Amino acid sequence: MNGHHGAVAMFAAALSFFPPCAAPAAEEVPQRAQACTVCHGPGGNSTDPAVPSLAGQPAQFISMQLFLFRQGDRKDPQMSPIAANLSNADMNELAAYFTRQRPASPSHQSARENAAAGRRLAEQYHCVQCHGPALLGLQHIPRLAGQQFAYLRTQLRGFKAKIRADFDGNMTSVAELLSERDIEILADYLSGLTPARD
Amino acid sequence: MFSAPFRPLVSLSAALACALIASAAQAQAPAAPAAPPSWQQGRNAEQEKSTLHPFAIEVTGKSAKELPLDKLKVPEGFKVEVWAEGLPGARSMALGSKGTVFVGTRQLKDVYAVVDRGGKREVKTILKGLESPNGVVFSRGTLYVAERHRITRYDGIENRLDNPPEAKVVVDGLDPQNQPGHFWKFLALGPDGKLYYNVGAPGNIVMPAYFQAAISRVDPRTGIVENYALGVRNSVGFDWHPQTKQLWFTNHGRDWLGDESPNDTLHVATRKGLHFGYPFCHQGDTLDPEFGKHRSCSEFAPPALKLGAHIAPIGMRFYTGKMFPAEYQNNIFIAMRGSWNRTIKQGYNVTRVSFDSDGKPKMEPFLTGFLVDEKADPPMWGRPNDVMVMRDGSLLVSDDQNGIIYRVSYGTK
């Protein structure tokens, strides 16, 4: 596409040759991103089940969520006040940093019986259509593979209850179909997936 | 921006049938499955697995230096440059009498004003917290803004950019159903002094209510509203021919009928009250597989020009400036913001429509280079949204993907 995107694509391609690991990012952490890593973990690899990992998330997803927090459409006691003070350029800078970080191997162990059931639900409810076959996300759509379990469950419950900001209505309409049991299985399945490209 | 789950309007017969069986079924029936978001509505069973999707804009904008501007191409003798940046979601444009460029947004809640300070452009966010303020018009000192549910006026705006006046309502209640689908409005001032706006179809392919899938007009002096053109699925760009004073408009065809069908279209409304086909007939000659079964395309006004399937024509303006070569006079420039509903993408350009000696329109690409890989996801890095002729004859092009405004000029170094 161009130099910048080409470099990202090459980096992403290079990543696929290495098994994911929790090694700290080699890159210098921008000052603004250091505050994020207090909760979101070094390099944006969270160790708190309730806090999402940012490492390797699509840049557009990160900047859009920060924007939604600042605008007040998405609400969180920690994130809302932080986002309130960020400029668009700040958000883009944070998105550019965290998208470059390598996702760690998942700490979550999925229940064995949920591997097939989770995949079936992910296909039945078309998760794989937007989030991609390996659930790695693209553009404004997040990576789900290896994301924290409690965080995923909270988001799905929020979409189902129509209280989670939804940019285009897709998640709200699909989550309405999910049972609480579906949500448990999906969150368990997704959070145990290795976040690596095939 | 956060559309409620889509609820299609059902046909009368379907509604009756539902009512008849509803009471019997109510006791045991599981909760009705949620309807898909409006952009997915109308897919067949096979298309449920489609990975085609609309593209989200960069809501925080992109800085021009991050963009591959060297890919942009214009015809020989023309030049394209970045005119202003830092306007996330920039869509419709309007020109103030003192040279301020007003810019509306759809997925944000802001209206911008761009002030030219000796070659440097300053961007101010003058209005915040509005509901998809897509449409902007400037006339006699007043800025008019079309939101999803109302049209408002801001008098004396150019003298008060840092302290805008309170909104005065021209007309309210334009969105009584909080409709999904195409609720954002283009706005333009007609030669009759009335404000013209669209209310799009409340989904991809559904039966619209009487005020939907229409271009309507409101008299700003009285607030009286009337439909002007009917059967228009969604038009987010119109202008009047400089000589005939007839209304020309772009229109988005339905999705999920394949890569090549139907075309998005350019129309002329030779008088008030014409019906342009939606949801029965598309592109003047293609009956809808569901709604067109018992209709004929001959009932409806055909398009002036087919623009390409799913190419998403947005803003259009007649060229009336003095800068471009004489053959551009009274040509139409159209900003193509799509396509997404094709496996092989096309568009993402500004197209020139010229007319032969018989008045027959033909089109050719004018500003290209945003589309870089027709098979990629995403296929483009920028999306033209509106065009506007400046007083010096140059052409501004807004790009809502990145929040940039470009300027195309001719004969300058």
XYZ file of C-alpha atoms in Angstrom, chain B residues 36-400:
365
model
C -29.233 -7.600 11.670
C -27.696 -4.132 11.484
C -29.193 -2.213 8.597
C -26.170 -2.625 6.314
C -26.556 -6.414 6.517
C -30.282 -6.365 5.848
C -31.266 -7.938 2.532
C -28.521 -10.560 2.430
C -29.521 -13.997 1.187
C -28.605 -17.167 3.097
C -25.356 -17.612 1.182
C -24.308 -14.015 1.818
C -24.632 -14.493 5.593
C -21.055 -15.737 5.440
C -19.823 -12.803 3.373
C -16.851 -10.944 4.743
C -17.764 -7.748 2.859
C -18.271 -4.914 5.306
C -18.452 -1.136 5.366
C -15.221 0.556 6.400
C -15.000 2.622 9.543
C -13.494 6.071 9.352
C -10.484 7.072 11.453
C -12.452 8.890 14.127
C -9.296 10.559 15.432
C -8.214 11.578 11.924
C -4.843 11.099 10.274
C -2.175 13.675 9.784
C -1.362 14.417 6.150
C 2.252 13.382 6.604
C 1.122 9.813 7.372
C -0.693 9.527 4.028
C 0.682 8.397 0.644
C -0.230 11.672 -1.024
C 2.155 10.999 -3.889
C -0.327 8.417 -5.175
C -2.926 11.089 -5.985
C -3.369 11.833 -9.681
C -5.162 14.601 -11.559
C -5.260 15.344 -15.313
C -2.396 17.185 -16.990
C -2.188 20.826 -15.932
C -4.022 20.261 -12.654
C -2.494 20.072 -9.219
C -3.726 18.485 -5.989
C -2.519 19.438 -2.517
C -3.633 19.203 1.089
C -5.659 22.317 1.899
C -6.532 21.585 5.541
C -6.102 18.740 8.010
C -7.278 17.899 11.500
C -10.991 17.645 10.660
C -11.863 14.057 11.633
C -14.890 12.786 9.739
C -15.004 15.821 7.384
C -17.964 15.513 5.006
C -20.268 18.167 3.503
C -18.809 21.610 2.884
C -20.309 25.100 2.623
C -18.623 28.400 1.833
C -19.211 31.533 3.908
C -19.379 35.004 2.416
C -16.129 35.919 4.173
C -14.407 32.783 2.936
C -14.953 30.501 5.931
C -15.368 26.868 4.909
C -17.931 25.086 7.099
C -17.650 21.304 7.338
C -20.183 18.809 8.689
C -19.646 15.281 10.029
C -21.736 12.148 10.198
C -20.055 9.737 12.619
C -18.831 12.511 14.871
C -20.913 15.204 16.526
C -18.995 18.259 15.365
C -19.171 21.037 12.801
C -15.896 22.679 11.833
C -15.014 26.071 10.424
C -11.816 26.489 8.433
C -10.459 30.010 8.295
C -7.789 30.915 5.774
C -5.153 33.100 7.393
C -2.851 34.185 4.595
C -2.288 30.715 3.196
C -2.418 28.951 6.566
C -5.646 27.286 7.485
C -6.950 27.326 11.015
C -9.531 24.681 11.951
C -12.041 25.516 14.669
C -14.637 23.130 16.054
C -17.561 25.544 16.259
C -20.438 23.195 17.139
C -20.258 20.081 19.327
C -22.580 17.384 20.563
C -24.889 17.372 17.542
C -26.642 14.320 16.096
C -24.838 13.408 12.870
C -24.561 17.012 11.643
C -23.870 15.968 8.069
C -25.558 18.774 6.120
C -24.301 22.368 6.037
C -25.502 25.371 4.026
C -24.407 28.994 4.232
C -26.696 31.766 3.055
C -26.886 35.494 3.839
C -24.792 35.294 6.957
C -26.549 32.225 8.350
C -25.219 28.691 8.736
C -27.886 25.996 8.429
C -27.107 22.539 9.819
C -29.021 19.333 9.089
C -28.866 16.778 11.915
C -30.587 13.412 11.883
C -33.765 14.829 13.412
C -33.797 18.544 12.678
C -32.506 21.504 10.703
C -31.211 24.485 12.631
C -29.828 27.945 11.872
C -26.950 29.899 13.362
C -27.284 33.558 12.393
C -24.279 35.815 11.914
C -22.003 32.819 12.349
C -18.987 34.202 10.533
C -18.684 37.032 13.041
C -18.998 34.623 15.946
C -16.876 31.605 15.139
C -15.397 31.572 18.647
C -18.741 32.216 20.298
C -21.458 30.727 18.090
C -25.060 31.725 18.713
C -27.636 29.292 20.066
C -29.300 27.096 17.465
C -32.667 28.260 16.180
C -34.874 25.468 14.887
C -36.029 25.633 11.263
C -37.787 22.265 11.442
C -37.730 19.457 14.014
C -39.201 15.959 14.167
C -37.545 14.739 10.975
C -36.677 11.405 12.583
C -39.847 10.333 14.401
C -38.882 6.643 14.310
C -35.260 7.056 15.374
C -34.682 5.239 12.132
C -31.838 2.877 11.421
C -30.274 2.896 7.992
C -29.768 6.172 6.207
C -30.656 8.882 8.674
C -27.896 11.423 7.983
C -28.862 14.327 5.814
C -27.340 16.305 3.016
C -28.525 19.891 2.865
C -28.563 22.375 -0.021
C -30.257 25.681 -0.755
C -32.441 25.622 -3.857
C -32.922 28.477 -6.337
C -36.384 28.850 -4.750
C -34.817 29.788 -1.409
C -35.910 26.518 0.192
C -33.650 24.054 1.971
C -33.515 20.628 0.336
C -32.573 17.533 2.347
C -32.792 13.771 2.064
C -34.353 11.230 4.358
C -32.882 7.936 3.204
C -34.378 4.455 3.327
C -34.434 2.946 6.837
C -32.390 -0.062 5.744
C -30.847 -1.631 2.700
C -34.000 -2.836 0.995
C -37.230 -2.187 2.914
C -40.528 -0.454 2.280
C -40.008 3.167 3.338
C -42.543 5.338 5.117
C -43.968 8.260 3.152
C -41.289 10.682 4.334
C -38.406 8.271 3.789
C -36.455 7.452 0.618
C -37.214 10.995 -0.460
C -35.647 14.358 -1.090
C -37.763 16.923 0.687
C -37.639 20.673 1.100
C -38.490 23.089 3.851
C -39.166 26.786 3.526
C -36.913 28.359 6.174
C -39.341 31.283 6.542
C -42.369 29.146 7.361
C -40.981 25.747 8.388
C -43.361 24.062 5.968
C -42.085 20.756 4.617
C -42.979 18.951 1.395
C -41.646 15.929 -0.460
C -39.908 16.859 -3.692
C -38.524 13.607 -5.151
C -39.688 10.112 -4.172
C -38.253 6.607 -4.471
C -34.730 7.853 -3.784
C -32.998 5.200 -1.654
C -30.384 7.593 -0.316
C -29.079 10.761 -1.876
C -26.346 12.573 -0.002
C -25.414 15.037 -2.698
C -27.360 17.392 -4.917
C -27.047 20.644 -6.823
C -29.013 22.652 -9.367
C -27.978 23.022 -12.990
C -26.657 26.567 -13.409
C -28.814 27.168 -16.508
C -31.870 24.910 -16.342
C -32.128 25.294 -12.540
C -33.228 21.663 -12.377
C -32.293 19.531 -9.374
C -29.603 16.929 -10.037
C -28.756 14.366 -7.409
C -26.688 11.269 -6.742
C -28.306 8.124 -5.350
C -27.024 4.977 -3.676
C -28.448 1.722 -5.009
C -29.208 -1.261 -2.806
C -26.594 -3.749 -1.650
C -26.308 -7.551 -1.820
C -27.382 -8.021 -5.437
C -23.862 -8.816 -6.627
C -20.685 -7.086 -7.716
C -22.209 -5.523 -10.820
C -25.765 -4.814 -9.757
C -27.354 -2.451 -9.317
C -25.587 0.734 -10.349
C -25.533 3.784 -8.171
C -27.025 6.579 -10.199
C -27.111 10.244 -11.180
C -30.573 11.720 -11.627
C -32.310 14.883 -12.690
C -35.670 15.854 -11.231
C -37.281 17.784 -14.058
C -40.197 18.625 -11.774
C -41.555 18.010 -8.300
C -43.205 14.689 -7.468
C -41.336 12.239 -9.677
C -40.707 8.727 -8.324
C -37.256 7.294 -8.967
C -38.016 3.652 -8.275
C -36.945 2.542 -4.794
C -37.660 -0.066 -3.517
C -39.355 -1.441 -6.648
C -36.951 -0.703 -9.485
C -33.206 -0.056 -9.418
C -31.080 1.892 -11.925
C -34.171 2.497 -14.080
C -34.238 -1.006 -15.557
C -33.819 -3.667 -12.856
C -36.784 -4.833 -10.826
C -36.076 -5.673 -7.209
C -36.286 -9.456 -6.677
C -38.663 -8.949 -3.752
C -40.383 -5.576 -4.067
C -40.425 -5.440 -7.851
C -42.273 -8.688 -8.496
C -45.505 -7.029 -9.504
C -44.180 -3.714 -10.780
C -42.696 -2.316 -13.957
C -39.680 -0.036 -14.289
C -41.597 2.029 -16.828
C -43.522 3.540 -13.897
C -40.437 5.334 -12.670
C -38.112 8.131 -13.773
C -34.888 6.593 -15.138
C -31.426 7.827 -14.151
C -29.488 10.319 -16.252
C -26.364 8.190 -15.812
C -25.317 4.885 -14.257
C -22.253 5.515 -12.124
C -21.087 1.988 -11.251
C -22.285 -0.601 -8.760
C -21.847 0.218 -5.057
C -19.488 3.100 -5.882
C -21.225 5.334 -3.323
C -21.511 8.760 -4.950
C -21.784 11.374 -2.219
C -21.246 15.095 -2.839
C -21.746 16.569 -6.311
C -21.423 20.101 -7.643
C -21.694 21.753 -11.033
C -18.424 23.450 -11.938
C -19.072 27.156 -12.382
C -15.609 28.508 -11.602
C -13.253 30.396 -13.880
C -10.031 28.539 -13.131
C -10.473 25.215 -14.969
C -10.419 25.002 -18.801
C -13.593 26.133 -20.574
C -14.787 22.609 -21.314
C -15.264 22.026 -17.577
C -17.932 24.729 -17.386
C -21.213 23.276 -16.049
C -19.667 19.814 -15.759
C -20.477 17.866 -12.609
C -17.878 16.681 -10.124
C -18.939 13.719 -7.988
C -17.116 12.344 -4.936
C -17.190 8.527 -4.928
C -16.806 7.240 -1.363
C -17.184 3.512 -2.067
C -17.303 0.716 -2.868
C -17.484 -1.887 -0.098
C -20.274 -4.233 -1.277
C -18.196 -5.742 -4.083
C -15.544 -8.442 -3.962
C -13.472 -6.358 -6.401
C -13.561 -2.763 -5.233
C -13.932 0.268 -7.484
C -14.365 3.997 -7.058
C -12.689 6.011 -4.301
C -12.199 8.948 -6.640
C -13.642 12.225 -7.830
C -15.394 11.696 -11.146
C -16.065 14.299 -13.834
C -19.359 14.158 -15.712
C -19.439 16.155 -18.963
C -22.175 16.479 -21.544
C -21.991 16.036 -25.312
C -23.736 18.343 -27.799
C -26.972 16.382 -27.337
C -26.764 16.836 -23.580
C -25.869 13.188 -23.047
C -23.702 12.759 -19.937
C -20.490 10.753 -19.840
C -18.043 10.275 -17.008
C -14.323 9.909 -16.454
C -12.127 9.757 -13.357
C -10.725 13.152 -12.360
C -8.934 12.740 -9.020
C -7.671 9.191 -8.379
C -5.115 7.306 -6.307
C -7.047 6.654 -3.089
C -7.803 3.088 -4.228
C -4.576 1.107 -4.061
C -5.598 -2.569 -4.058
C -9.058 -3.492 -5.316
C -8.882 -6.887 -3.577
C -7.456 -5.767 -0.233
C -9.281 -5.073 3.010
C -9.189 -2.134 3.175
C -8.622 -1.374 -0.510
C -8.075 2.369 -0.049
C -6.360 4.897 2.175
C -8.758 7.801 1.665
C -12.358 8.416 0.688
C -13.629 11.494 -1.168
C -16.870 12.669 0.381
C -17.839 16.096 -0.895
C -16.662 18.573 -3.492
C -17.013 22.355 -3.473
C -16.048 25.041 -5.971
C -14.161 27.919 -4.325
C -14.410 31.556 -5.427
C -11.056 31.341 -7.189
C -12.356 28.383 -9.204
C -10.341 25.718 -7.402
C -12.119 22.584 -6.172
C -12.062 21.428 -2.551
C -12.477 17.707 -1.837
C -13.233 16.435 1.673
C -11.979 13.012 2.830
C -13.814 11.722 5.887
